[in-house]
Short mmCIF file of C-alpha atoms in Angstrom, two decimals:
data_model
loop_
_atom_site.label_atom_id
_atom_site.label_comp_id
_atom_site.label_asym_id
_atom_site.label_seq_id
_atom_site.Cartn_x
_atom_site.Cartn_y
_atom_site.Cartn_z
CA UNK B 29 0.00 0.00 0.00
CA UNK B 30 1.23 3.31 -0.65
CA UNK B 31 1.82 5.96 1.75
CA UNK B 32 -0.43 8.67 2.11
CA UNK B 33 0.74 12.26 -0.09
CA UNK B 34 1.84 14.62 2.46
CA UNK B 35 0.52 17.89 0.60
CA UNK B 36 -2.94 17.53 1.64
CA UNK B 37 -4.09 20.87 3.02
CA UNK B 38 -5.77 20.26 6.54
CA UNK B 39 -5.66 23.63 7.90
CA UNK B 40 -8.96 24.15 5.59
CA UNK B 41 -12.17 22.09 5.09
CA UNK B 42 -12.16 19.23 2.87
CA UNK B 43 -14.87 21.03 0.83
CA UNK B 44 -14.81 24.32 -1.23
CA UNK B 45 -16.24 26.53 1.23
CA UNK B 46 -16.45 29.25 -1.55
CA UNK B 47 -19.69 27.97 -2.17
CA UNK B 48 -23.08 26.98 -0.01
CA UNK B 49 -23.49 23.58 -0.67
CA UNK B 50 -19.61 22.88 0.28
CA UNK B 51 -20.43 24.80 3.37
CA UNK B 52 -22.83 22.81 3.95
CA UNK B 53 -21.16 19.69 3.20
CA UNK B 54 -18.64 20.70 6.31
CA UNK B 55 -21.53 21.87 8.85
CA UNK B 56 -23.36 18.38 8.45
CA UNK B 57 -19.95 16.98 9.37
CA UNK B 58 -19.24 19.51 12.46
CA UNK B 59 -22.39 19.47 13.51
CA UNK B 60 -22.76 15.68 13.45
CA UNK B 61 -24.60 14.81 17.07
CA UNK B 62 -22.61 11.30 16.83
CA UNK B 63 -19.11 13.37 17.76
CA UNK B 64 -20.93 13.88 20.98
CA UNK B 65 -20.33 10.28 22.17
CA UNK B 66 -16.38 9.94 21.13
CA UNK B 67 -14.34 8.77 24.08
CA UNK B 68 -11.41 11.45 24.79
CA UNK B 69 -9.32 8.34 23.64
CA UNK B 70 -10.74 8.80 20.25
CA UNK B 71 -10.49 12.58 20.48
CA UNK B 72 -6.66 12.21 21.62
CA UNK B 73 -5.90 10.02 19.18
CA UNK B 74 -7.57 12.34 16.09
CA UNK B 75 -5.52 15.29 17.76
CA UNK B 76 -2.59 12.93 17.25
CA UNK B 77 -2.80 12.08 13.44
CA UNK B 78 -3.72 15.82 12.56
CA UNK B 79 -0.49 16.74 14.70
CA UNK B 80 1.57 14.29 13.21
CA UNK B 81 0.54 15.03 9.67
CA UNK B 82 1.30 18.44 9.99
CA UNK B 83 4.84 17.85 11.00
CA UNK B 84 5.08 15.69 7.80
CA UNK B 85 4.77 12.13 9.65
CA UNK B 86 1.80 9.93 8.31
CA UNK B 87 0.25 7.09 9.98
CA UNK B 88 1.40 3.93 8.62
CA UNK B 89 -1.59 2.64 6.70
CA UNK B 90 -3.73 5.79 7.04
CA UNK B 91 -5.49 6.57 3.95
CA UNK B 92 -7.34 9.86 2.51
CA UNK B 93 -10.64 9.37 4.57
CA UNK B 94 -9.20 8.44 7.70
CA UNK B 95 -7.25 11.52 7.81
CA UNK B 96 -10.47 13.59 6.82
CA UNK B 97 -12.45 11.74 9.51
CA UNK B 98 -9.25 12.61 11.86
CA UNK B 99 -9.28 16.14 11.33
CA UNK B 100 -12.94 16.76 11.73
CA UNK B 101 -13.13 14.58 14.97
CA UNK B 102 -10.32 16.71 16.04
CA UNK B 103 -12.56 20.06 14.80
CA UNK B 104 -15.42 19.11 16.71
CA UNK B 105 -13.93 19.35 19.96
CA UNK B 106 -10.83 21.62 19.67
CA UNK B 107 -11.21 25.34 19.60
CA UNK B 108 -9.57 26.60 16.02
CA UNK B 109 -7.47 29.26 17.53
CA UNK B 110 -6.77 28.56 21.08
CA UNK B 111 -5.95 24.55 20.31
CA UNK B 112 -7.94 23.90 24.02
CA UNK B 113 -10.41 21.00 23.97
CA UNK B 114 -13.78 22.98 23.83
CA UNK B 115 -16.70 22.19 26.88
CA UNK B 116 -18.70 18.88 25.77
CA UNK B 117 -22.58 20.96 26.25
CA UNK B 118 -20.78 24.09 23.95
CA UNK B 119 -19.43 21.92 20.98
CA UNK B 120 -21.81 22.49 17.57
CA UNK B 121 -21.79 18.47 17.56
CA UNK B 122 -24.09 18.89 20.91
CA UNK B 123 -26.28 21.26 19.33
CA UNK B 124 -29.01 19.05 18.02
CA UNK B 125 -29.13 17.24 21.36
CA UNK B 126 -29.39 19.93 23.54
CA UNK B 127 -31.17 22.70 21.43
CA UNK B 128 -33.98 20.20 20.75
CA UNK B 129 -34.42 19.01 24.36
CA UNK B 130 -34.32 22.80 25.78
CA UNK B 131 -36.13 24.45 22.84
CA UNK B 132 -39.17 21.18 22.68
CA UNK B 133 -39.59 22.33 26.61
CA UNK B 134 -40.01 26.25 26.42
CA UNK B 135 -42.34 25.44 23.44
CA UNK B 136 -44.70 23.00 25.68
CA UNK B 137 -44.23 24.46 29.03
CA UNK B 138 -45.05 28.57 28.00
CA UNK B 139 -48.10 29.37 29.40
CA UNK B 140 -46.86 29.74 33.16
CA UNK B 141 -44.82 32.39 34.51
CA UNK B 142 -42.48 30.19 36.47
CA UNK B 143 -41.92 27.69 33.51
CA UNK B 144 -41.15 30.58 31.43
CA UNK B 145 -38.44 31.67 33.48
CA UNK B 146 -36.84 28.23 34.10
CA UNK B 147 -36.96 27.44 30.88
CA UNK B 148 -35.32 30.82 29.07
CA UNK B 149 -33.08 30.53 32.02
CA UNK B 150 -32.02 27.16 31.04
CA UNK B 151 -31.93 28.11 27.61
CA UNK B 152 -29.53 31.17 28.33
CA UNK B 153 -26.90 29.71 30.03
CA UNK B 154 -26.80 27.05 27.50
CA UNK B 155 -26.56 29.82 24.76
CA UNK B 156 -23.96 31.61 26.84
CA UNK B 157 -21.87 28.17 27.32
CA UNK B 158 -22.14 27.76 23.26
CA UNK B 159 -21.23 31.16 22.73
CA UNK B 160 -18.09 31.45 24.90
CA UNK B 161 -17.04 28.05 23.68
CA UNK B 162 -17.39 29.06 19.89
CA UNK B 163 -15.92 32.80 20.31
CA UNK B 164 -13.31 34.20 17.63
CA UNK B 165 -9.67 35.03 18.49
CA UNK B 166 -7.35 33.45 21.37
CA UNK B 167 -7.55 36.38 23.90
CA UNK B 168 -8.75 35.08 27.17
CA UNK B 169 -11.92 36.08 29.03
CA UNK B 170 -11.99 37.09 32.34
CA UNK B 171 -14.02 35.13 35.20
CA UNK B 172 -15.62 38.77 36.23
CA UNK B 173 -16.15 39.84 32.27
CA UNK B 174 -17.99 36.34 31.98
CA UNK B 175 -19.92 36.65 34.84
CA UNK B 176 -20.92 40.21 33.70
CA UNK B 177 -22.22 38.91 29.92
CA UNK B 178 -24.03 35.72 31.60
CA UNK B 179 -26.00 37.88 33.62
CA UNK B 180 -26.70 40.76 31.97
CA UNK B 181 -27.50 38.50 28.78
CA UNK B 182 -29.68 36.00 30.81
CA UNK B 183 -32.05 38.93 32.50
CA UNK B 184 -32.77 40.71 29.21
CA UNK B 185 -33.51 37.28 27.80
CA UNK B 186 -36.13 36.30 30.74
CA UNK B 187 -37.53 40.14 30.95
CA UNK B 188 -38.17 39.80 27.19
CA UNK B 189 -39.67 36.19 26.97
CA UNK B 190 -41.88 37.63 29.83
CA UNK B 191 -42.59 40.93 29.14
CA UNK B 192 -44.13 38.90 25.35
CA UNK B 193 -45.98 36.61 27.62
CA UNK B 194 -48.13 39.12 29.23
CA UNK B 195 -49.01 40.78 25.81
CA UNK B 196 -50.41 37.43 24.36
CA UNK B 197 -52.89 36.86 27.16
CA UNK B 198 -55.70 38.19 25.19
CA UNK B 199 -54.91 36.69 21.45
CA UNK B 200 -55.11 33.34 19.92
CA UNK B 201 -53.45 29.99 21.27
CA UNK B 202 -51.70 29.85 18.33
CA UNK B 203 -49.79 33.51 18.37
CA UNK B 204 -48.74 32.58 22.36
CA UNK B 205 -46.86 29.62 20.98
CA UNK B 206 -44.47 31.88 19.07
CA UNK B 207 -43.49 33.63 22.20
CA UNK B 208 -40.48 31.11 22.74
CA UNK B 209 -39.54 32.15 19.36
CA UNK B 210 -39.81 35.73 19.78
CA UNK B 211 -37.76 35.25 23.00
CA UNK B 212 -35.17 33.39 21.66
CA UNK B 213 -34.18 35.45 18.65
CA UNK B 214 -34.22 39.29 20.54
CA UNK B 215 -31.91 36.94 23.28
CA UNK B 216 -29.66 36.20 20.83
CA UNK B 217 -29.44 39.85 19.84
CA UNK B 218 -28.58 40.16 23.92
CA UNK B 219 -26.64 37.30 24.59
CA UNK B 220 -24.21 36.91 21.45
CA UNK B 221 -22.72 40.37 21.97
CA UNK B 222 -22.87 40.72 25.61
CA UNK B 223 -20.92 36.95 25.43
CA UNK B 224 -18.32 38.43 22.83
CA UNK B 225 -17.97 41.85 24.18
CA UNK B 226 -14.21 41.67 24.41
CA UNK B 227 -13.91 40.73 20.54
CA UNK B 228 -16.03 44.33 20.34
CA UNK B 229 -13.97 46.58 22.54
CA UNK B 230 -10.49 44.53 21.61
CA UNK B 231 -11.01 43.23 18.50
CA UNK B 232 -10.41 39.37 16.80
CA UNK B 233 -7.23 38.95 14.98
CA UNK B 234 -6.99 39.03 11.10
CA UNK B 235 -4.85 37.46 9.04
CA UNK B 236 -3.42 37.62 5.11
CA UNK B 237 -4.68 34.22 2.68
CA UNK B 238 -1.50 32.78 4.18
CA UNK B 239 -2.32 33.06 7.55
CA UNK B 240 -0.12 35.42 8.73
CA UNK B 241 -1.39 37.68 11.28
CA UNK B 242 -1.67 41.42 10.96
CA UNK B 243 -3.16 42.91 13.96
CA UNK B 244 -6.74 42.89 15.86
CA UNK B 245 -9.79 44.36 14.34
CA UNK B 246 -13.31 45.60 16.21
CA UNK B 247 -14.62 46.25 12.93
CA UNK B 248 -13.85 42.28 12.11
CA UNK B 249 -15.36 41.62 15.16
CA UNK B 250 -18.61 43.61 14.37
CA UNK B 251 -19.30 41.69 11.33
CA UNK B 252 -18.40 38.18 12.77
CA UNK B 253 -20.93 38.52 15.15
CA UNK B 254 -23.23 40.16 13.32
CA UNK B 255 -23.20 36.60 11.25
CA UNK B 256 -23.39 34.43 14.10
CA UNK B 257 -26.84 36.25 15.52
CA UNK B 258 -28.54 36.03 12.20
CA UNK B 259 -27.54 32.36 11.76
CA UNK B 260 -28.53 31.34 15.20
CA UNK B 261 -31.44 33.34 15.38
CA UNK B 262 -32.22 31.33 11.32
CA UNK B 263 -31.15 28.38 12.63
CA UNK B 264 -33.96 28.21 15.87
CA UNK B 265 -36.66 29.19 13.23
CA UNK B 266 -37.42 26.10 11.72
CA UNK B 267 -37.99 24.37 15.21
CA UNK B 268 -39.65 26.92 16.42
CA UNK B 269 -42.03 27.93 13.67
CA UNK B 270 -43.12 24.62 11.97
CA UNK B 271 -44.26 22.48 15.24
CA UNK B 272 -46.33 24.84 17.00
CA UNK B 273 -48.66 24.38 13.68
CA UNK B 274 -48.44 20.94 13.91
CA UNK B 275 -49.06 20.98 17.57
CA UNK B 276 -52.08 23.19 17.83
CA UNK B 277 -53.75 20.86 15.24
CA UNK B 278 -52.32 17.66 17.29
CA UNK B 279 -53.85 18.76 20.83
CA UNK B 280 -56.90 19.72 18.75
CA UNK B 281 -57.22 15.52 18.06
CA UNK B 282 -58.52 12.66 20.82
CA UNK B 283 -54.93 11.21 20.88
CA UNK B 284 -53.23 14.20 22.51
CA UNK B 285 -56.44 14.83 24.71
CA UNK B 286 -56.58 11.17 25.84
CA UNK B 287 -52.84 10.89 26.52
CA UNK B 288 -51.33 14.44 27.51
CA UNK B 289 -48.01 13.48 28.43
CA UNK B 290 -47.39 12.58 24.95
CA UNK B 291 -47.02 16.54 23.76
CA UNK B 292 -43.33 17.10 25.41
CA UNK B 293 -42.02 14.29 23.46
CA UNK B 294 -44.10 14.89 20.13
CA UNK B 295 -42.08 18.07 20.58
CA UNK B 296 -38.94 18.04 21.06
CA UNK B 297 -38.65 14.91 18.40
CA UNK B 298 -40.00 17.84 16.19
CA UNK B 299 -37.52 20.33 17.03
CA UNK B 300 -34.99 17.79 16.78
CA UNK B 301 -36.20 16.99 13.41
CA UNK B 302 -35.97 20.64 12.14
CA UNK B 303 -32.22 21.21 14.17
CA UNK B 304 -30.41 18.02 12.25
CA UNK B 305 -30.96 20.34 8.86
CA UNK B 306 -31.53 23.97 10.11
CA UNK B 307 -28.05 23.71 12.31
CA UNK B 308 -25.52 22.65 9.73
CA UNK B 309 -27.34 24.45 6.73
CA UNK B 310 -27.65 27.95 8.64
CA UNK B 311 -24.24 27.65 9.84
CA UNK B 312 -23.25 27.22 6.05
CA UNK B 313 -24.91 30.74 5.50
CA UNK B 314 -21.60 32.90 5.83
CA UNK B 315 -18.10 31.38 5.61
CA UNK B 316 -16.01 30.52 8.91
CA UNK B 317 -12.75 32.15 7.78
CA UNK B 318 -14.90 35.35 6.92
CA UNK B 319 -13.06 37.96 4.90
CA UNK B 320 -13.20 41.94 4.22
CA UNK B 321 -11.53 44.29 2.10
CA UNK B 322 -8.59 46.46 3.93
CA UNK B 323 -10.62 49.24 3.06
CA UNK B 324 -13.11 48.41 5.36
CA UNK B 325 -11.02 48.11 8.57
CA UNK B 326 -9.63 50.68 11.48
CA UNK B 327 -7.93 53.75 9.40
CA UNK B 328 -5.47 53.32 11.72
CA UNK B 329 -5.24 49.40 10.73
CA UNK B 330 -5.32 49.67 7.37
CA UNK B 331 -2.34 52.10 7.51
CA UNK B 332 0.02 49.60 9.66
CA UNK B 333 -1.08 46.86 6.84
CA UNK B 334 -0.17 48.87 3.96
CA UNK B 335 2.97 49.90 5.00
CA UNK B 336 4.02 46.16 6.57
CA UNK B 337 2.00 44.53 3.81
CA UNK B 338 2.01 46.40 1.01
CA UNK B 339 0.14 43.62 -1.62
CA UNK B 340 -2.50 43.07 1.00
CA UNK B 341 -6.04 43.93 -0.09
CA UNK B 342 -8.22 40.97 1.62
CA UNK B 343 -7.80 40.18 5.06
CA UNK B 344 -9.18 37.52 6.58
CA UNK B 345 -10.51 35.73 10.47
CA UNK B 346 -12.73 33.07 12.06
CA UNK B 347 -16.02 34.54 12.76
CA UNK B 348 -16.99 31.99 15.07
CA UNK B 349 -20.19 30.26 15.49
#
């Protein structure tokens, strides 16, 4: 058997990512709920094959798809700039799981005040988790700066879902089940910034196409996270949109009304149904190494560029997720 070609570039996806569908390609493989269950023997031996290919040594035996299979186990749990293995609950592979257990509850258990705020509480601090874990850059955060963000993000989440709850009192059945929704996407608007608020005052670092770095940009950082809130707030719209229709005309039948209990799981299956497709695809929406023109950075930036980099006219950074 011959020995694996050493020139296969690893440091990017294995699919064009210039394009949607190879985006999404990528994000089904990320996202995959599966990498949730690897053993950190599997993970630690993934981390070893990408390391070792990198430094020119391949696996005896290891062929093409191995090594793509290595590198996006090794993705799925380790942070892209900071190398740390990311929190199991933040991970995008423990989206699905999570997002479709939390979300199926705050849809079926919104009609009471103290359900309401469990539930966006819940869903907050899972949000902030996933957002800390999948920030941009390799600055670190501050126990007090994260305690700040949670908190401030998690109140203005609860005031809001409750604050819509007590204006749908007098409307349909059907309107109140779109509070969760409602909720959920002016949190994200909350939480996502308040999570990443050093990226905003700081900046994330940017980098030429041959990822050398250049400096730190809060304009960079304004338009990575402006991507991540209108993906996540996309990618809970699905699961929150299609199966309140299908459950108002559910608990409208004799099943539902014979055997309550059923609803919760009905569900979150449903959410989870909508999340295996809405996660990966919405995440495909923008690019993870996002890019701008020079022109569009710091004035102050774009000076130190020109005159250190003078053939520079893209630069580029991980937006996070």
């Amino acid at each position: 058997m011959c020995n694996l070609a050493t020139n296969i570039n690893i440091k990017e996806p294995r699919w064009d990512q210039g394009t949607f569908v190879g985006r999404a390609k990528h994000f089904f493989t990320v996202t995959d709920p599966r990498n949730v269950l690897l053993t950190n023997e599997q993970l630690e031996n993934a981390r070893q094959i990408i390391r070792n290919y990198k430094n020119g040594t391949v696996s005896p035996g290891l062929s093409e798809d191995e090594l793509w299979r290595a590198k996006y186990i090794f993705d799925s749990a380790f942070h892209p700039d900071t190398g740390e293995k990311m929190i199991l609950i933040g991970r995008m592979s423990a989206q699905v799981p999570m997002n479709m257990t939390i979300t199926g509850c705050m849809m079926t258990f919104y009609k009471s005040t103290p359900a309401v705020l469990f539930w966006q509480w819940i869903n907050q601090s899972f949000n902030a988790i996933v957002n800390y874990t999948n920030r941009s850059g390799d600055a670190p955060i501050t126990v007090s700066q994260l305690g700040t963000a949670y908190v401030s993000a998690t109140t203005g989440a609860v005031a809001t879902a409750l604050g819509l709850n007590a204006l749908t009192k007098h409307v349909s059945p059907l309107i109140g089940r779109f509070v969760p929704f409602a909720a959920v996407a002016a949190a994200n608007c909350i939480n996502i910034p308040l999570m990443r608020q050093r990226e905003l005052k700081h900046g994330i670092p940017i980098m030429d196409e041959n990822g050398n770095r250049l400096g730190e940009s809060t304009k960079a950082a304004q338009q990575a996270i402006t991507q991540v809130v209108i993906s996540r707030i996309l990618m809970a719209s699905p699961g929150m949109a299609i199966p309140p229709f299908i459950m108002n005309t559910l608990e409208k039948k004799a099943l539902l009304k014979r055997f309550p209990w059923m609803s919760a799981p009905l569900q979150v299956g449903l959410v989870g149904f909508c999340l295996v497709f809405a996660t990966p695809l919405c995440c495909a929406l923008f690019p993870q190494k996002s890019s701008m023109s020079i022109s569009c950075l710091e004035p102050e930036l774009q000076e130190k560029i020109r005159s250190s980099h003078p053939g520079v006219e893209r630069v580029y950074f991980n937006k996070g997720l």
